[in-house]
XYZ file of C-alpha atoms in Angstrom:
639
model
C 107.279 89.711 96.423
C 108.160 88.732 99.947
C 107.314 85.274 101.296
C 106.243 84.971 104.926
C 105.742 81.255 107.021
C 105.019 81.452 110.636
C 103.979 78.559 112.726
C 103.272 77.275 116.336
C 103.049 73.847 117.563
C 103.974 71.085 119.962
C 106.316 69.432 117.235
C 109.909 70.860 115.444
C 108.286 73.341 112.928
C 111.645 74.470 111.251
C 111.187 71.789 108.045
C 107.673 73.040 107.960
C 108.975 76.925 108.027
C 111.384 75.835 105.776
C 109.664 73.931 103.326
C 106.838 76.945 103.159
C 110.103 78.966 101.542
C 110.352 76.741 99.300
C 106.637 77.274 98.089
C 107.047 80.580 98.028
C 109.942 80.859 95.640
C 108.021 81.383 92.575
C 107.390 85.035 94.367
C 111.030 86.001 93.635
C 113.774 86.653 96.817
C 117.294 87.881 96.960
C 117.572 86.578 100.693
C 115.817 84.349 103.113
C 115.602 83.322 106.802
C 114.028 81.617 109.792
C 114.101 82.224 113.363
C 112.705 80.272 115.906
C 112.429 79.995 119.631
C 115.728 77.633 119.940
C 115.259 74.329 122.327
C 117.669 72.227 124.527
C 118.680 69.106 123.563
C 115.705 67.231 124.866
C 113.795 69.739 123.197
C 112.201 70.984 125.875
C 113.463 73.865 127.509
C 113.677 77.250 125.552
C 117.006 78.948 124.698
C 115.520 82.064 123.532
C 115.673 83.748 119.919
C 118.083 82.007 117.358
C 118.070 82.686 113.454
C 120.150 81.572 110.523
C 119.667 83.728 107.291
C 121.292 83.523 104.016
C 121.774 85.697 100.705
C 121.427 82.509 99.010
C 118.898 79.747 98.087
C 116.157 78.150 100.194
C 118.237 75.028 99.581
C 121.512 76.403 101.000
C 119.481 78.024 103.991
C 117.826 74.510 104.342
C 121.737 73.149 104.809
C 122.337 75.927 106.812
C 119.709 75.356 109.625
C 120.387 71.370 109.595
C 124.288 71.779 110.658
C 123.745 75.006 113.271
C 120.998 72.236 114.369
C 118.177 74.904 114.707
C 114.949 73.483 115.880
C 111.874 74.619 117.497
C 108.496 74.749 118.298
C 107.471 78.007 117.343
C 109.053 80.152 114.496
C 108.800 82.514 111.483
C 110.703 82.460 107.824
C 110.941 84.552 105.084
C 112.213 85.080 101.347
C 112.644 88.775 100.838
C 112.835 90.824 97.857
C 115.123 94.146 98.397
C 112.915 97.295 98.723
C 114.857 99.110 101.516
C 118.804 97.464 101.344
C 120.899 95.971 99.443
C 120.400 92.307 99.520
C 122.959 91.322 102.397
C 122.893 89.148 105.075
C 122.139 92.012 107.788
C 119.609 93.217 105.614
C 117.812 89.621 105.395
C 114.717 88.609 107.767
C 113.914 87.809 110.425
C 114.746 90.959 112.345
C 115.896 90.794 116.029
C 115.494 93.754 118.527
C 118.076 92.996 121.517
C 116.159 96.379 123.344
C 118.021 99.922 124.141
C 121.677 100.528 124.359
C 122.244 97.280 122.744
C 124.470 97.568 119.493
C 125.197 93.547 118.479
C 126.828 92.448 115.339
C 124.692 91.995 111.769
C 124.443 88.024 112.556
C 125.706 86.874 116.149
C 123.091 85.495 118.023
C 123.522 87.723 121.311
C 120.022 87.480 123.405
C 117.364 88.976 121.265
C 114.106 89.926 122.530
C 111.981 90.458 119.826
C 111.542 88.592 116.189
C 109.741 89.974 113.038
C 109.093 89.389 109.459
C 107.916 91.829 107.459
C 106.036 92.113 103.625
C 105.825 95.756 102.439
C 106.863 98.994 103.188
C 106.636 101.301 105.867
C 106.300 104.922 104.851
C 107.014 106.738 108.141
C 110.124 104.372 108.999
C 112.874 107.692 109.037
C 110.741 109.512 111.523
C 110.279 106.179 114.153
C 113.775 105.211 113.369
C 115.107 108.760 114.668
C 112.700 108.539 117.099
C 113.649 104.865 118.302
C 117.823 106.062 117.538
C 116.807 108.827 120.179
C 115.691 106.264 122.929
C 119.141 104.266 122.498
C 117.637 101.621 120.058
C 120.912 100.614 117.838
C 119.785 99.614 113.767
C 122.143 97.139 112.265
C 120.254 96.912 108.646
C 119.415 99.143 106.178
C 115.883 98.032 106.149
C 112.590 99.313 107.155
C 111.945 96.449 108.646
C 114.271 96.445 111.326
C 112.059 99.995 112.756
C 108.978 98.094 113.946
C 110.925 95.241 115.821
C 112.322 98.181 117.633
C 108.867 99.550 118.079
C 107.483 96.831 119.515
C 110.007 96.063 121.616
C 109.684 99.615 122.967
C 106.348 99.193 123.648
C 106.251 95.950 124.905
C 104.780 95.457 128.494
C 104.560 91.740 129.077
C 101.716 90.977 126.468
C 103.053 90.613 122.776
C 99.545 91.306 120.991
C 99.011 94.291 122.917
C 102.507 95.589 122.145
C 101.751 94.582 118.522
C 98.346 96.128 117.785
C 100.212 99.544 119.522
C 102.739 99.661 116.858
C 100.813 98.811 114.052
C 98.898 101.669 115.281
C 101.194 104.212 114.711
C 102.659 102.871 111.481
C 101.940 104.471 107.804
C 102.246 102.466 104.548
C 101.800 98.746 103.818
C 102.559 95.597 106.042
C 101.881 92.141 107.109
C 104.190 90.691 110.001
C 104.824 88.052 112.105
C 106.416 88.724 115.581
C 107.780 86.659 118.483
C 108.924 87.665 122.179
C 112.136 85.368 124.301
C 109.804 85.912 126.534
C 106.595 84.668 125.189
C 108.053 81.398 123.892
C 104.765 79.330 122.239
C 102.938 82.686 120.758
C 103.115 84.410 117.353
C 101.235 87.612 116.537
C 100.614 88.617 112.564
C 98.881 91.545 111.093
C 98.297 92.562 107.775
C 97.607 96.593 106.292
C 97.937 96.329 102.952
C 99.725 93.078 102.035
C 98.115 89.954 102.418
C 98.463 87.440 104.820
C 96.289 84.499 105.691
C 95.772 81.738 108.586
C 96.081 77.959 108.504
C 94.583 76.102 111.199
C 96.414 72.728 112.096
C 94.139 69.411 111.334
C 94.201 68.606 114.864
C 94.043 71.916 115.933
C 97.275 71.762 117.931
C 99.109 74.136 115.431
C 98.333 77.376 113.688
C 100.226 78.718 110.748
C 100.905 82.519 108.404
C 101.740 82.476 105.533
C 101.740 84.839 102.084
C 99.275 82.544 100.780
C 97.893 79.222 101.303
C 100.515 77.447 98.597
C 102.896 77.824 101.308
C 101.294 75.559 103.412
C 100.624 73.095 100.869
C 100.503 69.494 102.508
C 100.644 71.025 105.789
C 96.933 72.116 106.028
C 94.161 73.209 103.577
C 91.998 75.377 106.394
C 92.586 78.607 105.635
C 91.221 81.918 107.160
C 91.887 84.945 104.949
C 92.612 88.102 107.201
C 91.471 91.513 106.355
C 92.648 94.899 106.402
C 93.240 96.080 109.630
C 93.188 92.129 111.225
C 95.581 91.534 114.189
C 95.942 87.783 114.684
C 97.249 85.743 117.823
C 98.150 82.033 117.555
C 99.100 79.852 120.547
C 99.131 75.998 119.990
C 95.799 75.035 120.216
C 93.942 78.314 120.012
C 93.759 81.136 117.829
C 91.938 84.254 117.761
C 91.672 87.570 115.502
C 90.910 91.047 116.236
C 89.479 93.186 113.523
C 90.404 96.497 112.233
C 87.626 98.400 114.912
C 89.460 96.974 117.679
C 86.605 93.992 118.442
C 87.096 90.342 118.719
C 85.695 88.804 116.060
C 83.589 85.432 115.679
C 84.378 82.725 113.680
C 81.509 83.661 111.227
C 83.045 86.629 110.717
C 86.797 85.058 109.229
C 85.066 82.021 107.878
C 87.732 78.468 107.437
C 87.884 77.387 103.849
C 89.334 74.751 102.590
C 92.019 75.896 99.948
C 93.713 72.963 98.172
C 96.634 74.316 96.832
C 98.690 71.554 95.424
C 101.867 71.262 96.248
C 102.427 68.679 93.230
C 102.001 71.479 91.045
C 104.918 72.957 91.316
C 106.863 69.905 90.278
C 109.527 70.568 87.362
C 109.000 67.108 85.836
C 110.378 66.746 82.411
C 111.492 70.326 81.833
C 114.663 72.464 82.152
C 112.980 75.089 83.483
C 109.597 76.268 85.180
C 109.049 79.024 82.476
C 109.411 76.110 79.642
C 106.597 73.455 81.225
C 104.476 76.702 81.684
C 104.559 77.575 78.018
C 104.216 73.973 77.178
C 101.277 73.871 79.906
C 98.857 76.529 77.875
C 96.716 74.435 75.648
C 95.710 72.411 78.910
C 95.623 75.933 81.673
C 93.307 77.393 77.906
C 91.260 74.070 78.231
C 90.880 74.772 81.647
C 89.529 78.074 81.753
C 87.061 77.523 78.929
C 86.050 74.129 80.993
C 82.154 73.472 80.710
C 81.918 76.789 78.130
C 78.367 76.058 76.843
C 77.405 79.593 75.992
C 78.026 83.397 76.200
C 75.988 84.190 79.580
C 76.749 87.125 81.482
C 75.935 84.859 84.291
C 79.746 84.150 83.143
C 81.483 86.341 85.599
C 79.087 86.637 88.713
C 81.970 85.583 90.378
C 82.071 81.731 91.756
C 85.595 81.635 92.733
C 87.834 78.348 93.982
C 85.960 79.099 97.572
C 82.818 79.078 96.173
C 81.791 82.593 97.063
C 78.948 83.680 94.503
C 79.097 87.466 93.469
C 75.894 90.245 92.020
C 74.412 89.009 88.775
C 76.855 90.163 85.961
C 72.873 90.697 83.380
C 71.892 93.432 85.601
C 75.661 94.893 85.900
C 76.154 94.323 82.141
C 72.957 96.187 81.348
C 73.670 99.599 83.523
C 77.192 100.035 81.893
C 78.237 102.046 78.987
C 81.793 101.946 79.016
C 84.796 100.147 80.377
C 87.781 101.065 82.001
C 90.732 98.510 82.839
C 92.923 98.570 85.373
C 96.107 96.689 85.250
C 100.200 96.235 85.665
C 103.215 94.607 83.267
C 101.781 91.541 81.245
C 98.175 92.328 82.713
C 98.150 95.689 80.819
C 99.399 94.059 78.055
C 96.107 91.980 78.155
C 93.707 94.536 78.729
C 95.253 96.451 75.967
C 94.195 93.742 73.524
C 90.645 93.592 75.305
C 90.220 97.186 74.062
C 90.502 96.499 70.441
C 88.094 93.192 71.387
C 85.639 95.485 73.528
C 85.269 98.251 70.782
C 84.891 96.967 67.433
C 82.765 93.482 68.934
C 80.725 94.806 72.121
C 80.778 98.404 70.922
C 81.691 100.238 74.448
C 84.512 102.975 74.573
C 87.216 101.423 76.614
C 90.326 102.134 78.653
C 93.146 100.824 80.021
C 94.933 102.464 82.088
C 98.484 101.402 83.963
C 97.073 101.021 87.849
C 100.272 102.666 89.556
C 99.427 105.756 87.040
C 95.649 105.642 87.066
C 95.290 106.381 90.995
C 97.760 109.297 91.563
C 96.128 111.487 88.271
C 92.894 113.364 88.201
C 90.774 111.498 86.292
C 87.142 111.864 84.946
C 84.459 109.311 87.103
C 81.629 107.809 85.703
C 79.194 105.651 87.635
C 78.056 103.859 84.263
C 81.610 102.412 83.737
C 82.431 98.855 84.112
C 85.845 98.849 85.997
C 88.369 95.468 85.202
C 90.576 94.955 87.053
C 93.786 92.075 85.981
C 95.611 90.208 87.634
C 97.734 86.963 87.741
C 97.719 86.503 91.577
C 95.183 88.995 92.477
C 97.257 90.351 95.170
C 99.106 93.252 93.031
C 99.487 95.905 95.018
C 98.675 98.759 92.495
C 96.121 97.241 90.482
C 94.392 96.378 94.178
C 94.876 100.434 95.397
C 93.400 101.684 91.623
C 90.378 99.365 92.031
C 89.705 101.353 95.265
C 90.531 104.449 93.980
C 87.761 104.048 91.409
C 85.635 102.764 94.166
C 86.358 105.743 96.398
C 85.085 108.334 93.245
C 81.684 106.238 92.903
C 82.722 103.751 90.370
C 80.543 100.818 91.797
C 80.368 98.145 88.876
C 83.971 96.273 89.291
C 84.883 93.073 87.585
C 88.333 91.196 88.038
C 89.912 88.392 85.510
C 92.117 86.230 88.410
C 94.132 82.902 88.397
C 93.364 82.749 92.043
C 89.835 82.834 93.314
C 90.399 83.123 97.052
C 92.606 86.312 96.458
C 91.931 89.988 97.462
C 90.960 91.325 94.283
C 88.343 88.654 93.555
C 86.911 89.725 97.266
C 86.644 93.320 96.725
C 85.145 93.371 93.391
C 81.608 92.855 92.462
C 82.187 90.612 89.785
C 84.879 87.584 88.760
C 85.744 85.664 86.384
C 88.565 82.662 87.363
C 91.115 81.876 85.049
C 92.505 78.181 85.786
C 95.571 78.718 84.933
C 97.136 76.751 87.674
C 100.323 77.621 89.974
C 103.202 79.987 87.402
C 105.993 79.798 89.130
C 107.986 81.453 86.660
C 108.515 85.233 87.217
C 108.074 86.196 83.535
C 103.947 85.554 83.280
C 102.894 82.976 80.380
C 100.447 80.856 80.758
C 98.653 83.489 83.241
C 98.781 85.925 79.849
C 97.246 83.468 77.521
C 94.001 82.974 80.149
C 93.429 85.808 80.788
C 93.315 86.958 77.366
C 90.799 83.927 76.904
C 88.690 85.491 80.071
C 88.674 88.841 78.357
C 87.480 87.273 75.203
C 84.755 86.167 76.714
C 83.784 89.392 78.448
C 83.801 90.866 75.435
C 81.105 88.605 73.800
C 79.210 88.579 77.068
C 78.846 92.294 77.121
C 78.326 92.362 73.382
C 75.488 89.749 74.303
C 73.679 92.068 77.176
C 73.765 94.761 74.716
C 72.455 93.299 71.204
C 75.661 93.192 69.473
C 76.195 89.179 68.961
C 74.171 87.305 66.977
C 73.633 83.359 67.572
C 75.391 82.352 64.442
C 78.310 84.472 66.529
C 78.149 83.327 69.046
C 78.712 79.926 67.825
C 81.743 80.841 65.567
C 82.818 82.120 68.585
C 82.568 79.332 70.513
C 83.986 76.881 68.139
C 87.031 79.106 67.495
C 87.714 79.232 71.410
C 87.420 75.515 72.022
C 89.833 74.941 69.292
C 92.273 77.042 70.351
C 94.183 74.115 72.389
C 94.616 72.285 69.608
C 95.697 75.330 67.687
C 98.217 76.211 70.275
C 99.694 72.640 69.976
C 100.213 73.325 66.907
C 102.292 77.014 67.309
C 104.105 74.756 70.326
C 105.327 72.290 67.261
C 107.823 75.748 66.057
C 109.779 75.358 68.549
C 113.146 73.984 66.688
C 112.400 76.961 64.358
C 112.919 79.712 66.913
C 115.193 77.934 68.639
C 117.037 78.920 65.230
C 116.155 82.221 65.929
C 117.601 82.576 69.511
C 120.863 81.406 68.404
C 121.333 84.790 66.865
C 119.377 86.747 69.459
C 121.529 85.679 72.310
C 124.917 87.346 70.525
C 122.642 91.172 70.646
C 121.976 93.588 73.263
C 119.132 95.402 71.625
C 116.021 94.556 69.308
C 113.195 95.705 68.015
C 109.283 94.797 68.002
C 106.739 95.607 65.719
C 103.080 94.731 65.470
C 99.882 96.762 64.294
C 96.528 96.670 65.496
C 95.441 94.094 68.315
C 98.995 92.944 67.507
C 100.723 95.771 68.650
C 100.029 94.657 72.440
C 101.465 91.275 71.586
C 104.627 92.918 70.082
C 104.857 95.135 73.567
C 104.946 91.637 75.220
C 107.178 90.309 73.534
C 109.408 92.931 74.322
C 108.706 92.582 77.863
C 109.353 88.936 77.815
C 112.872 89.495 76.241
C 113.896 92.138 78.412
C 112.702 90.373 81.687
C 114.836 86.805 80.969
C 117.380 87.455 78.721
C 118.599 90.767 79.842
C 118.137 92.100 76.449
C 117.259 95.975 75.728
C 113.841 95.102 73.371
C 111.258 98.018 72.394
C 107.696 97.719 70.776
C 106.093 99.899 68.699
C 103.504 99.989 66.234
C 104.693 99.609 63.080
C 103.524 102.848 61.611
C 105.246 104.956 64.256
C 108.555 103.763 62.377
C 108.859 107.019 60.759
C 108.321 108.913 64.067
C 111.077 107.871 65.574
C 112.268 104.272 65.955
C 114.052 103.976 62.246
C 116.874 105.979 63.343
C 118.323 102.662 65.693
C 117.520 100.303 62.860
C 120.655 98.913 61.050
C 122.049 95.100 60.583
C 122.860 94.585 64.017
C 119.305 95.753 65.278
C 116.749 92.525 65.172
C 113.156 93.565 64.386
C 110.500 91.088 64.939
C 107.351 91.429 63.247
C 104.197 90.079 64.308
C 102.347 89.591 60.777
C 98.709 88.433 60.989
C 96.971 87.616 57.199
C 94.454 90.775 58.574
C 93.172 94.050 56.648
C 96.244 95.616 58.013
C 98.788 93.325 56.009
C 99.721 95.557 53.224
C 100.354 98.452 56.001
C 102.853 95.936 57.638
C 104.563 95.053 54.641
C 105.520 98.804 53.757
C 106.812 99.136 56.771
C 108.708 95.689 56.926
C 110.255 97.273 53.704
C 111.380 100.722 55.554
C 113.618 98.143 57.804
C 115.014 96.579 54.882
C 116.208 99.837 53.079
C 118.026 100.586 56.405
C 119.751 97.183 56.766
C 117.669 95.902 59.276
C 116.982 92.208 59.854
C 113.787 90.792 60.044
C 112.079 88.238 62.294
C 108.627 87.822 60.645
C 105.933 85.520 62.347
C 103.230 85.244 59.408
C 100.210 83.785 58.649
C 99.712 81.760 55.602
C 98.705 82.997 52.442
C 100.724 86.340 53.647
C 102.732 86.285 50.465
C 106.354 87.127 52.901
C 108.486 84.504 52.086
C 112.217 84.153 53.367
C 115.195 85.474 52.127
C 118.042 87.807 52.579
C 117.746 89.460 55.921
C 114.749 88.214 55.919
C 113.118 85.190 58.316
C 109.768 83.622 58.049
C 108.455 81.054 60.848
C 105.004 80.186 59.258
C 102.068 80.107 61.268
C 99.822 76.782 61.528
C 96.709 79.157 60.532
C 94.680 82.358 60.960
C 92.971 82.996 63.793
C 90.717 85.929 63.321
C 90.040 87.786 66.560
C 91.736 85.443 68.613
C 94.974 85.556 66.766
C 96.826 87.305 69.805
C 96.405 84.002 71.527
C 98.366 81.913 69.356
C 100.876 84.627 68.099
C 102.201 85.677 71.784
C 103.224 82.092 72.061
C 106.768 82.134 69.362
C 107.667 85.354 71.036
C 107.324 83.367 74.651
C 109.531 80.765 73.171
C 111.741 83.122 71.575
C 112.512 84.860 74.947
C 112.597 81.653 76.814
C 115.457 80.178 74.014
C 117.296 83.401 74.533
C 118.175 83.631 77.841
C 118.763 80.103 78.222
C 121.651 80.489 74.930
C 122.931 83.287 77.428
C 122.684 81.431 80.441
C 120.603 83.792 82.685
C 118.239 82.141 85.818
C 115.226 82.381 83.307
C 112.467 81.873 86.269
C 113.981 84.182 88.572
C 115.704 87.168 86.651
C 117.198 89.478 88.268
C 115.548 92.134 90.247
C 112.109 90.937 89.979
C 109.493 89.211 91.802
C 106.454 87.312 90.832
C 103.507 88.908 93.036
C 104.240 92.630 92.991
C 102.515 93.258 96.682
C 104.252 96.038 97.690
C 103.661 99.846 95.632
């Protein structure tokens, strides 16, 4: 979602604001902007407010701010991703309030009092903004946003935190912002309801940062603080301090500085056209990763040592008080915990289900204290899967567990129990490597709760084992197909529709596969399970309809192959990805890539990795912006 960089010091901060952007572009942005309290010449008088904002790149911002020759001491920046707008400049952040009766242009740079960035939304915004229109305050954006500039402007009474913490007060919905005053020139307030926002404290402790999260500030510092709900934060060069959602200053014990190395290296394109290509390419080594020092199936597993070192409840005494699971989840995370169910039935023997988070916490559902609440996510920061997690706290649901990439996030925090996937930075928006981990985290959960409740034998176990540590090597060998759907994309780019089909535990991987299409190449793609055919999904199937089948060697082959024959009666093409020894062999209207070998259980793994490629080679035949399609973002922070 939105990016936010904020930063006081006693040196030009503007490469540093702008730089943070640039970090944060992985998030997804249709606009972007800094503002900054504007110097002399000699740089040392200040000139009050001054912002440059674009509808295009951090790069072409960067350009922008060199030749308007915008520096400062003190400033914010942001990327934002439309919510309330249209992307347009006068929608873009930062937002200036030039106080009542005032009615300036979208982008002259008339005396402005107030500057603000803003992540999230603001439910009551029409009732302040008629309020605010009311006392002469004049909007010039379509945004949200714009409302609490206004509002703290209006309540401003020569202190900025105090006018700060009063707005935030009266505001409904989810936020973090950063806010400056003309008149306060070396001061930045931040808050955070709702979306995150964290602190970086200067080496020398002459500057203090915001920022979305600490890879913004990557090279700049590695001392973070991560704020809370409710946290109001002032920074003044050479001080900082935070007041807590009670109203009470709070001691540094109490917002503890970790150090967070979060590389900026890794976000390096090297070799590869694109980020969503080295990502793929990156999965045998992020799968290595995760599994890194795997010695055995301990429940022990997930009590929740994340990158900061925090240590969560023994997962053996969890493990032994649940009876069922429930899974929480959003877009490619679902599609993960919907492959964990088939894993968590038929090998640890507990009901489970998974349930889309934005759905889950807005139905009446049926509590019980003996279930074992997952919750998934790439960046732990999601939004919805974060607001179901406490809606299942909130009805007595105690036992939580979260599979995370990042192990500072807020998810990993709030739940009892963790389990870090090392996937590394994805800075593509379409989620690849982050899929492939976690599945390889759920994996394990599943023989870890199959362990605490008498369901895997040693010799298992060890199977297990070897099967997982192999899988980089397998997936080095699935990478090796890539001339062979490349073949296949050829053909895919010239459609506008196809058609997904897998059965079993491969039916999620057929529903991401679809997703990954759709996302990148702009391509209408449906999964279903290929017995539903009948019901329904025949009646689009003809020769211009592509239907790709996921085709394990499993006890539901045969199945598959009936159906595979209902699309060939109808004219359909088909895309088969099978296993050896599956007896489907190529031939008219009919294409076989050949899989390096069966899997088993793990089979989802390797056979989400062709489709990956396939929607990768796709979009880049029809000459989309394959790591940031259109309309989406990477960390989905706001509901």
């Amino acid at each position: 979602m939105c990016g936010i960089v904020a930063a006081v010091s006693h040196r030009d901060i503007v490469p540093v604001l702008v730089q943070g952007l640039q970090r944060l572009e992985y998030r997804g942005y249709d606009s972007c902007g800094v503002a900054v309290q504007a110097l002399d010449a000699q740089g040392v008088h200040s000139l009050g407010l001054r912002r440059t904002r674009s509808t295009a790149r951090v790069a072409e911002l960067m350009a922008q701010v060199a030749q308007d020759h915008v520096t400062g001491h003190t400033g914010i920046a942001h990327t934002r991703w439309a919510t309330h707008g249209e992307p347009a400049v006068r929608n873009a952040h930062p937002h200036f309030s030039h106080g009542p009766g005032v009615a300036p242009a979208a982008d002259t740079d008339q005396p402005a009092r107030v500057a603000l960035v803003h992540n999230g939304i603001i439910e009551n915004y029409e009732a302040l903004r008629a309020e605010l229109q009311a006392r002469g305050y004049v909007f010039s954006s379509q945004t949200d946003t714009e409302v609490i500039a206004h509002l703290v402007d209006s309540l401003y009474g020569g202190d900025l935190f105090e006018a700060v913490q009063a707005a935030t007060a009266r505001l409904h919905g989810a936020f973090a912002i950063a806010v400056m005053h003309k008149d306060e020139p070396s001061r930045v307030v931040g808050a955070r309801a709702g979306s995150p926002l964290i602190l970086g404290v200067g080496q020398d402790g002459g500057e203090h940062f915001l920022a979305s999260d600490a890879m913004a500030l990557a090279g700049v510092t590695d001392q973070i603080v991560y704020l809370e709900e409710g946290d109001i934060v002032d920074l003044q060069p050479g001080r900082y301090w935070i007041m807590g959602k009670g109203g009470a200053r709070l001691t540094a014990g109490q917002r503890p500085v970790r150090t967070v190395r979060a590389h900026s290296g890794a976000a390096e394109l090297g070799p590869y056209r694109h980020y969503m290509q080295k990502e793929i390419f990156e999965q045998p080594r992020a799968i290595a990763d995760t599994l890194e020092g795997l010695q055995s199936i301990v429940p022990e597993l997930f009590d929740g040592v994340g990158a900061d070192g925090k240590a969560g409840t023994a997962a053996w005494r969890v493990f032994k008080e649940i009876d069922r699971v429930l899974i929480l989840a959003c877009g490619t995370s679902y599609y993960s915990g919907c492959t964990a169910k088939y894993w968590i039935e038929s090998l640890a023997g507990l009901p489970c289900n998974v349930e889309v988070a934005s759905e889950y916490r807005y139905r009446t559902s049926v509590p019980d204290p003996r279930t074992l609440v997952v919750t998934i996510s790439q960046s732990g920061e999601t939004a919805d899967t974060l607001a179901a997690l406490r809606h299942a706290q909130s009805l007595g649901m105690a036992h939580t567990l979260t599979i995370c990439n990042v192990g500072t996030s807020a998810m990993v925090r709030e739940c009892e129990l963790a389990y870090i996937t090392r996937a590394g930075v994805e800075i593509g928006v379409a989620s690849t490597k982050a899929f492939t981990t976690q599945l390889a985290g759920l994996f394990l959960l599943t023989l870890a709760l199959a362990q605490s409740k008498g369901r895997l034998p040693e010799d298992k176990e060890q199977q297990y084992l070897a099967a997982m540590r192999h899988l980089p090597v397998a997936l080095q060998s699935v990478l090796a197909l890539e001339p062979q759907i490349i073949n296949w994309s050829e053909d895919f780019a010239k459609r506008e529709n196809a058609l997904f089909l897998g059965r079993g535990i491969h039916y999620p991987i057929a529903l991401e596969g679809a997703l990954k299409l759709k996302e990148i190449s702009y391509i209408h793609a449906e999964a279903y399970p290929a017995g539903e055919l009948k019901h329904g999904p025949l009646a689009l199937v003809d020769s211009a309809m592509p239907v790709v089948t996921v085709a394990p060697n499993d006890e539901l082959l045969e199945k598959l192959k009936s159906n595979m024959q209902e699309v060939r009666a109808r004219g359909g093409v088909l895309y088969v990805l099978a296993d050896a020894k599956t007896n489907i062999d190529s031939s008219e209207g009919v294409h076989v890539i050949r899989m390096p070998e069966n899997y088993g259980a793990l089979s989802p793994i390797l056979h989400v990795v062709p489709l990956q490629l396939l929607a990768y080679h796709t979009a880049c035949a029809r000459g989309t912006d394959v790591d940031k399609p259109r309309n989406l973002a990477k960390s989905v922070t706001v509901e």
